[in-house]
Coordinates of C-alpha atoms in Angstrom, one line a residue:
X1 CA -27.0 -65.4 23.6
X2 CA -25.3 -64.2 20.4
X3 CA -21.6 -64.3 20.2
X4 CA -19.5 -61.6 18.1
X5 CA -16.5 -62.8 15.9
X6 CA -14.6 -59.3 15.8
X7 CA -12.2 -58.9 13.5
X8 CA -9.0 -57.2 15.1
X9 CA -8.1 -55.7 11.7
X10 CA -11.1 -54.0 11.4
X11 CA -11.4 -50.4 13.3
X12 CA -15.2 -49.3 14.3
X13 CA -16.4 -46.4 12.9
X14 CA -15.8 -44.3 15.5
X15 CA -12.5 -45.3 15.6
X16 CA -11.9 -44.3 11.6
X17 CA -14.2 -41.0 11.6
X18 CA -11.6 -40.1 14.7
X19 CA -8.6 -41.1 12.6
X20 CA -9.8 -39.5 9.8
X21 CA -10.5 -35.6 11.9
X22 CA -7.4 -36.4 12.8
X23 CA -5.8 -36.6 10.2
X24 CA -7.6 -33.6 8.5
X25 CA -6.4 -31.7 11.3
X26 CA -2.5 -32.7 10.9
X27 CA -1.6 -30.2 7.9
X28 CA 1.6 -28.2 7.0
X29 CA 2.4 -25.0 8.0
X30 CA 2.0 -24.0 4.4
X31 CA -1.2 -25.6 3.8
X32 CA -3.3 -22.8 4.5
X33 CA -1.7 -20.3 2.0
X34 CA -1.7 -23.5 -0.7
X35 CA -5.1 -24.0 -0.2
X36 CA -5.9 -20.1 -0.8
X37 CA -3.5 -20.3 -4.4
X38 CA -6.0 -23.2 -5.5
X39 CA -9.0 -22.0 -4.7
X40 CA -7.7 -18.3 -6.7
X41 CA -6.7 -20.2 -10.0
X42 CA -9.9 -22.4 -9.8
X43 CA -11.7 -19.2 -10.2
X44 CA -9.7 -17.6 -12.5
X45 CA -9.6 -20.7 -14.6
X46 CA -13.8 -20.9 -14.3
X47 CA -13.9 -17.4 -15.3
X48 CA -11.3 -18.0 -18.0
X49 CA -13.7 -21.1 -18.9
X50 CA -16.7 -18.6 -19.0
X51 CA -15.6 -15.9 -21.0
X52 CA -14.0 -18.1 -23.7
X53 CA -17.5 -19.8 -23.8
X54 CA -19.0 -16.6 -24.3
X55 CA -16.7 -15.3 -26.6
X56 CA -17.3 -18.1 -29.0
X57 CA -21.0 -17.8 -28.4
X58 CA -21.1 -14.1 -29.5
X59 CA -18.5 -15.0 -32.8
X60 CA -20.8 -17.9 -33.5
X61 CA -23.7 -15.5 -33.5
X62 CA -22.1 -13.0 -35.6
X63 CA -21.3 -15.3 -38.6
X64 CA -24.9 -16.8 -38.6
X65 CA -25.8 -13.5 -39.1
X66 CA -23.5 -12.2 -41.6
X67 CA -24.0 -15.4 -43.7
X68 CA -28.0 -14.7 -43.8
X69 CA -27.0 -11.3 -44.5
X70 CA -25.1 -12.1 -47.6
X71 CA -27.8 -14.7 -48.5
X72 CA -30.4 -12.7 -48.2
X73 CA -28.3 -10.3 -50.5
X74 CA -27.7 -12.3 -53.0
X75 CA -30.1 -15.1 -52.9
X76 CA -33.3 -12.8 -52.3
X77 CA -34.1 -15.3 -49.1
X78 CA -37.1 -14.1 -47.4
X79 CA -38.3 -14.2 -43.5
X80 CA -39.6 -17.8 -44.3
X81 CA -36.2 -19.0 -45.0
X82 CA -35.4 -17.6 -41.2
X83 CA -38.3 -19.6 -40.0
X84 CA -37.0 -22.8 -41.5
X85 CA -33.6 -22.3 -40.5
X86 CA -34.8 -22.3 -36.6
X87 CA -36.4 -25.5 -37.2
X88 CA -33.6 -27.4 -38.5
X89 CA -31.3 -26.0 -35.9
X90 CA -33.3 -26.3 -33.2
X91 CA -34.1 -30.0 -34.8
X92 CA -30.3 -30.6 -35.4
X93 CA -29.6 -28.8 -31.8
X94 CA -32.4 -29.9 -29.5
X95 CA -29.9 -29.2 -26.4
X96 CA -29.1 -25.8 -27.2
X97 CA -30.9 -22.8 -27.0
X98 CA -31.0 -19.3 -29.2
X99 CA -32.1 -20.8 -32.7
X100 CA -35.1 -19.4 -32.3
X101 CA -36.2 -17.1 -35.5
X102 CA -36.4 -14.5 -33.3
X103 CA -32.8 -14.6 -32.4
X104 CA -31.9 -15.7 -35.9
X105 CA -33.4 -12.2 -36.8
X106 CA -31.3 -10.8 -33.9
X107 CA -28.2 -12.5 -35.1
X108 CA -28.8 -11.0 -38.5
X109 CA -29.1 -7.2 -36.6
X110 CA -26.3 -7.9 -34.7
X111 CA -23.4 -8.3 -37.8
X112 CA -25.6 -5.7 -40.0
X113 CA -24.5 -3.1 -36.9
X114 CA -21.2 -4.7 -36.5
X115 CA -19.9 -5.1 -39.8
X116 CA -16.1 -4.8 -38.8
X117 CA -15.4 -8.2 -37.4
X118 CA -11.7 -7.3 -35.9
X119 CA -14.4 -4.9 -33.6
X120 CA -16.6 -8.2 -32.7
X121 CA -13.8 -10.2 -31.6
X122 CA -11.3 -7.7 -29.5
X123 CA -14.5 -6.0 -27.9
X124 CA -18.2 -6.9 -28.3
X125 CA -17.4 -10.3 -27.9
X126 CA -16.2 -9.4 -23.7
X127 CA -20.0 -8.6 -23.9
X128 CA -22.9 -11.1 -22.6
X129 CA -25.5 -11.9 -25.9
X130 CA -28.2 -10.1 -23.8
X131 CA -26.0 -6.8 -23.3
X132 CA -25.5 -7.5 -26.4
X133 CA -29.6 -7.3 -27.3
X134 CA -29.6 -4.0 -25.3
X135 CA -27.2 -2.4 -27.4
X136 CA -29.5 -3.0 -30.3
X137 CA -32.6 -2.4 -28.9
X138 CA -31.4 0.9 -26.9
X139 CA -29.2 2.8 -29.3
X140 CA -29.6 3.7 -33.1
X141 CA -26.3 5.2 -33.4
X142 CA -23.0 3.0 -34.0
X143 CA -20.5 5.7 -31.4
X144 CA -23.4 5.7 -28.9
X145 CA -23.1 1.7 -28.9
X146 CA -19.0 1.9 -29.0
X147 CA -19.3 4.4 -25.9
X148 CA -22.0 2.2 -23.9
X149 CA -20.1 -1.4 -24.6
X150 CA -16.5 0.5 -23.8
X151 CA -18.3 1.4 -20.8
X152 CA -20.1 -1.6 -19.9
X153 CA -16.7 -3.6 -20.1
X154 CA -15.1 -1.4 -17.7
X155 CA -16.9 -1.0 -15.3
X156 CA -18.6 -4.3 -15.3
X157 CA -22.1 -3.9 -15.5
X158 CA -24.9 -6.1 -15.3
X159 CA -27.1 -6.0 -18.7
X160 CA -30.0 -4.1 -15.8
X161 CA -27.3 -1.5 -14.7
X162 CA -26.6 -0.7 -18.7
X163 CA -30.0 -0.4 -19.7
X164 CA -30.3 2.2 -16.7
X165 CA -27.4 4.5 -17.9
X166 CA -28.6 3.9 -21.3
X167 CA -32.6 5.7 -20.2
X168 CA -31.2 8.1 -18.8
X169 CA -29.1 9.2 -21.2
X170 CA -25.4 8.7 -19.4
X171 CA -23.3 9.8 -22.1
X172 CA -25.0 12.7 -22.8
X173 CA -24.8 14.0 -19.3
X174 CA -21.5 12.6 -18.3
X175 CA -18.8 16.0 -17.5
X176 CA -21.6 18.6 -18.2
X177 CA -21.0 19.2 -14.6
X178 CA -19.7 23.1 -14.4
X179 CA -16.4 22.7 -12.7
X180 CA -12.7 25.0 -12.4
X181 CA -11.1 21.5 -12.7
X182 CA -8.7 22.6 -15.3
X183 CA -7.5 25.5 -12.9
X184 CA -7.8 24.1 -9.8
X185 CA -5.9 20.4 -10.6
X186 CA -3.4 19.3 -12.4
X187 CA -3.8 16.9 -15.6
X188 CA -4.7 13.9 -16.4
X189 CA -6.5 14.3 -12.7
X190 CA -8.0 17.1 -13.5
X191 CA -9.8 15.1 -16.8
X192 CA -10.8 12.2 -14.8
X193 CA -12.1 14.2 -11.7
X194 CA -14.2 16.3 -14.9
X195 CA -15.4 12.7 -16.7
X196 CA -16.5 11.6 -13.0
X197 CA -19.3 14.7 -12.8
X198 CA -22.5 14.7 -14.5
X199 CA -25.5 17.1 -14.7
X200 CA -27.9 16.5 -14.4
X201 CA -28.1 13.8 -12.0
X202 CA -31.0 11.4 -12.0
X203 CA -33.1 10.6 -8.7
X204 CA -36.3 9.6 -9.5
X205 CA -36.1 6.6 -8.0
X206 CA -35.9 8.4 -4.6
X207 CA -40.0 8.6 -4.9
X208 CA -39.5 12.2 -3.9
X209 CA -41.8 15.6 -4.9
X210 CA -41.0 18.0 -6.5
X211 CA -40.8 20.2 -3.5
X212 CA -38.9 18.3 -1.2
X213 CA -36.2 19.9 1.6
X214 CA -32.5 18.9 1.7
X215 CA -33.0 16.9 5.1
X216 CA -35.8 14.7 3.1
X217 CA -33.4 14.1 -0.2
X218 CA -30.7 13.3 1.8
X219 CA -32.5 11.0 4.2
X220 CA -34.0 9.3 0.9
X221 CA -30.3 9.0 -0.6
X222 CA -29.1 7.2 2.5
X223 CA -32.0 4.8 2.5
X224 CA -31.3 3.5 -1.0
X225 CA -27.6 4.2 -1.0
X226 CA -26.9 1.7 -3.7
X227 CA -29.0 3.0 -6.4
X228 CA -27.7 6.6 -5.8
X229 CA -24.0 4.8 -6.1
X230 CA -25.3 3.6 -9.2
X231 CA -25.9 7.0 -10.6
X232 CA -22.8 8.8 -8.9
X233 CA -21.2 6.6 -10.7
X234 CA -18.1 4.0 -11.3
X235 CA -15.2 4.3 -8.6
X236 CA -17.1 5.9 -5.8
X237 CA -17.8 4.8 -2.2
X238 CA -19.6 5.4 0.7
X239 CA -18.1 7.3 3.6
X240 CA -21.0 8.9 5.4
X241 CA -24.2 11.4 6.2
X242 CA -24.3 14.4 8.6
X243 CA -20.6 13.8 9.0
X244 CA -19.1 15.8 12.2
X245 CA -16.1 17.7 11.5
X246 CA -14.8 20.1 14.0
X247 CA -12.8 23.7 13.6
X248 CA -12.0 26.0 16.8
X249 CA -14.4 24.1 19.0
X250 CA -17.3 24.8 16.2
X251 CA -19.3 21.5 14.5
X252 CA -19.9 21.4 11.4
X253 CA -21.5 18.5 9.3
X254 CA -21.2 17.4 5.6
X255 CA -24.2 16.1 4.2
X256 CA -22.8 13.2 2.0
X257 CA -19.3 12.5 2.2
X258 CA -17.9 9.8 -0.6
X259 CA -14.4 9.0 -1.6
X260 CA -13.1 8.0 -5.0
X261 CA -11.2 5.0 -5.4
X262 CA -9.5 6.1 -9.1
X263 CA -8.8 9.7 -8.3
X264 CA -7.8 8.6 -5.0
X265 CA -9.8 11.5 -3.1
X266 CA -12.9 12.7 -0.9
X267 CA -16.1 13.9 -2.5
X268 CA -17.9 16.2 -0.6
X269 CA -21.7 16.0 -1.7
X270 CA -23.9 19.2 -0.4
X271 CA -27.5 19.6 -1.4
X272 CA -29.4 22.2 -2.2
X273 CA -33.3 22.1 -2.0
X274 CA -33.3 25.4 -4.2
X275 CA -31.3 27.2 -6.9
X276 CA -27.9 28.0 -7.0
X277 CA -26.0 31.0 -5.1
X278 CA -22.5 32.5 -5.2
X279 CA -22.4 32.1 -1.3
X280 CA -22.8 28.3 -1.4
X281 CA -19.4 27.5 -2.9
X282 CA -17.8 29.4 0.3
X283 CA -19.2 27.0 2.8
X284 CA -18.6 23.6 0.1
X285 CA -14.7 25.5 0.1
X286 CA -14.6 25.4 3.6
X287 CA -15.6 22.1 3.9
X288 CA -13.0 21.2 1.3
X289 CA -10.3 22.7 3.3
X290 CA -11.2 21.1 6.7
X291 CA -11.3 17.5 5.0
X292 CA -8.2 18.1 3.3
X293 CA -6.5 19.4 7.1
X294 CA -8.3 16.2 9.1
X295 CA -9.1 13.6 7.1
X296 CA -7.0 13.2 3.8
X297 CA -3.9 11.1 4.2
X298 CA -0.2 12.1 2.6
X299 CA -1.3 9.1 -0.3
X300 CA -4.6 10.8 -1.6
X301 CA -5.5 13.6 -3.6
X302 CA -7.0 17.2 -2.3
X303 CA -10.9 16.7 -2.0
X304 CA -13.1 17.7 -4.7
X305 CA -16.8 19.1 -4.2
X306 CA -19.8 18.7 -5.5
X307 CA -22.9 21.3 -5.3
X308 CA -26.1 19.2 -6.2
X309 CA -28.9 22.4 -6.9
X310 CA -32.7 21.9 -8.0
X311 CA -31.3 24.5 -10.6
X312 CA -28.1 26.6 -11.6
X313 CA -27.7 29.6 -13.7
X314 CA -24.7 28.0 -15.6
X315 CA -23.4 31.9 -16.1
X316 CA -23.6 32.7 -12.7
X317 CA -21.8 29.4 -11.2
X318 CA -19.0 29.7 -13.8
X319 CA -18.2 33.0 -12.2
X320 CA -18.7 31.7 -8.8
X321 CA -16.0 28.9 -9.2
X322 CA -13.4 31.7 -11.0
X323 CA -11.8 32.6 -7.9
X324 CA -13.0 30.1 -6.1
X325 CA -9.3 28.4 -4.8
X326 CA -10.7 24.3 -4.3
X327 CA -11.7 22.2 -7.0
X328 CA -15.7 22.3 -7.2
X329 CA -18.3 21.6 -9.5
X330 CA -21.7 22.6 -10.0
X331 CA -25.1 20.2 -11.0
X332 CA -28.7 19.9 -10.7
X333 CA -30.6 17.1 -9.5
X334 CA -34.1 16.4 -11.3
X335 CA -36.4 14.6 -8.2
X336 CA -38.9 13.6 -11.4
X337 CA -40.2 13.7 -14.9
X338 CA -36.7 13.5 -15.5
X339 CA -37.4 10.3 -17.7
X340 CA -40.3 9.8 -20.3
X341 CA -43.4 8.3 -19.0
X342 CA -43.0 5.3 -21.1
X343 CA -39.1 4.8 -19.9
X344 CA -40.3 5.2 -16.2
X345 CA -41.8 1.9 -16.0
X346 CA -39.5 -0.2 -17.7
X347 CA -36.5 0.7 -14.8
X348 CA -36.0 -1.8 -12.5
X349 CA -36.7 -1.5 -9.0
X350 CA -34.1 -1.0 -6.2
X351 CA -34.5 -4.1 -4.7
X352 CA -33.9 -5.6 -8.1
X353 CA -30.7 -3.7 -8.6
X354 CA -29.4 -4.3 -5.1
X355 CA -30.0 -8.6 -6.0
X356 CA -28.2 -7.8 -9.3
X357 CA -25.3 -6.1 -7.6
X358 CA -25.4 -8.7 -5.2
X359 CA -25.1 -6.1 -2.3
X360 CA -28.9 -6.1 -0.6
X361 CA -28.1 -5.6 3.3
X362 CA -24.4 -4.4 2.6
X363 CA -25.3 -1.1 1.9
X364 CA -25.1 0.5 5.1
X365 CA -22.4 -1.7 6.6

């Protein structure tokens, strides 16, 4: 028989794990909203921590190119020189990546495009490196690259999401969108609600025909709600399809109904399998009314619409939207060969844009 010395000092280990829950358990009142502070400036301070890592990557990068630049200049150095300077690097610098004489080459593109450093340092370097590679790769012209990094910086996007807008040629389209904004509402809104408008507006991702009825685009847009958000562009979200209103005991429903968080208002999305007629902007104009009656609170803005046509007669929808007394505007929609073939293949999928936006299976929640 085998005799236990216990020591009475000694708790078991039930005895401590129960000590221990309850001491975990015994807080402050205030614990809870102390807790939530520290976990807020540990993030900010890790984001803090990432972009000033960044930031000196991207300055870093810059000067190893402007120096080759001005040794190549005046020294006559040659691409073999490049070659050599990635192996010592890389040899001084086994832990760190991006000395490879391809980037070397792309450091050396990258302060040849950005000569004005004051530029590198208050903007580009907010910017990723491989955003960075996009710019360079994407766009020939210095403003085009100013617009697409402004852009880039304020709305956040992921280096996928800018290479989109840059394909399909964003700036180029963005406020081409016919519109009696300047009548209809007051400035700066009226700008903004103008900037937020495109045409024409890109859905070739919808893997639509050419021919295909206003039930099937919308049905298609509601499916892969994120990538249309993607094209509608920054600031909007997702109310609804098919939504019910009702006037004098008579339904009604709006096809797409979206509501902007800058200008603080409903968009009213109607679709139009063929071209563009006078009579459409009555019934978008009633719909404008009836949101603004039921559904707009005393804090927003009136509603604006949008008509989305397979095609417009730009003449014909400026004088539709004269007298017309809401806020509209008039685009097309291109369903396909809207991009060059080439172009086509090298946009990402929707499942790969949802993972980047980190927003698969939120979409219609």
């Amino acid at each position: 028989m085998n005799n236990k010395i216990v020591n009475p000092d000694i708790q078991p280990d039930s005895d401590l794990h129960l000590d221990i829950s309850a001491a975990l358990m015994q807080v402050p009142g205030d614990y809870a909203d102390w807790l939530a502070e520290l976990k807020t400036r540990i993030h900010v301070a890790q984001q803090r921590a990432t972009l000033a890592v960044n930031r000196e990557l991207i300055l870093l990068y810059w000067q190893i190119g402007r120096d080759i630049l001005e040794r190549q200049a005046q020294q006559g150095w040659g691409a073999k020189v490049i070659e050599r300077l990635a192996h010592d690097l890389r040899t001084a610098f086994p832990e760190m990546k991006g000395f490879s004489p391809r980037n070397l080459k792309y450091m050396r593109a990258f302060a040849k495009a950005w000569p004005d450093s004051e530029f590198v340092q208050a903007v580009l370097a907010q910017l990723p490196w491989y955003h960075q590679l996009a710019l360079l790769d994407k766009l020939h012209k210095e403003d085009e690259r100013r617009w697409y990094a402004a852009k880039a910086i304020e709305h956040n996007w992921s280096r996928n999401v800018l290479v989109i807008q840059i394909e399909t040629c964003l700036r180029e389209r963005t406020g081409q969108a016919i519109t009696n904004f300047e009548t209809r509402l007051a400035r700066p809104h009226s700008d903004l609600a103008r900037e937020s408008l495109k045409d024409p507006y890109r859905l070739d991702s919808l893997g639509l025909g050419e021919d295909a009825e206003e039930r099937a685009i919308e049905s298609a847009i509601f499916q892969h709600i994120t990538q249309f958000l993607i094209e509608l562009g920054a600031g909007f979200a997702y109310v609804g399809r098919q939504v019910h209103i009702e006037v004098g005991g008579d339904d009604f429903f709006i096809d797409l109904l979206f509501y902007h968080l800058k200008l603080r208002c409903y968009l009213v999305v109607e679709l139009k399998a063929g071209a563009f007629r006078p009579e459409h902007t009555g019934q978008l104009n009633f719909y404008l009314s009836t949101v603004d009656a039921q559904m707009k609170s005393e804090h927003d803005n009136p509603a604006i619409g949008l008509l989305l046509c397979k095609t417009q007669n730009r003449g014909v929808a400026e004088y539709a939207l004269r007298d017309t007394n809401k806020p509209i505007g008039v685009a097309e929609y291109q369903l396909v060969h809207s991009l060059p073939k080439e172009l086509q293949t090298s946009l990402p999928s929707i499942e790969q844009i949802e993972r980047e936006l980190g927003v698969a299976g939120e979409t219609e929640s």
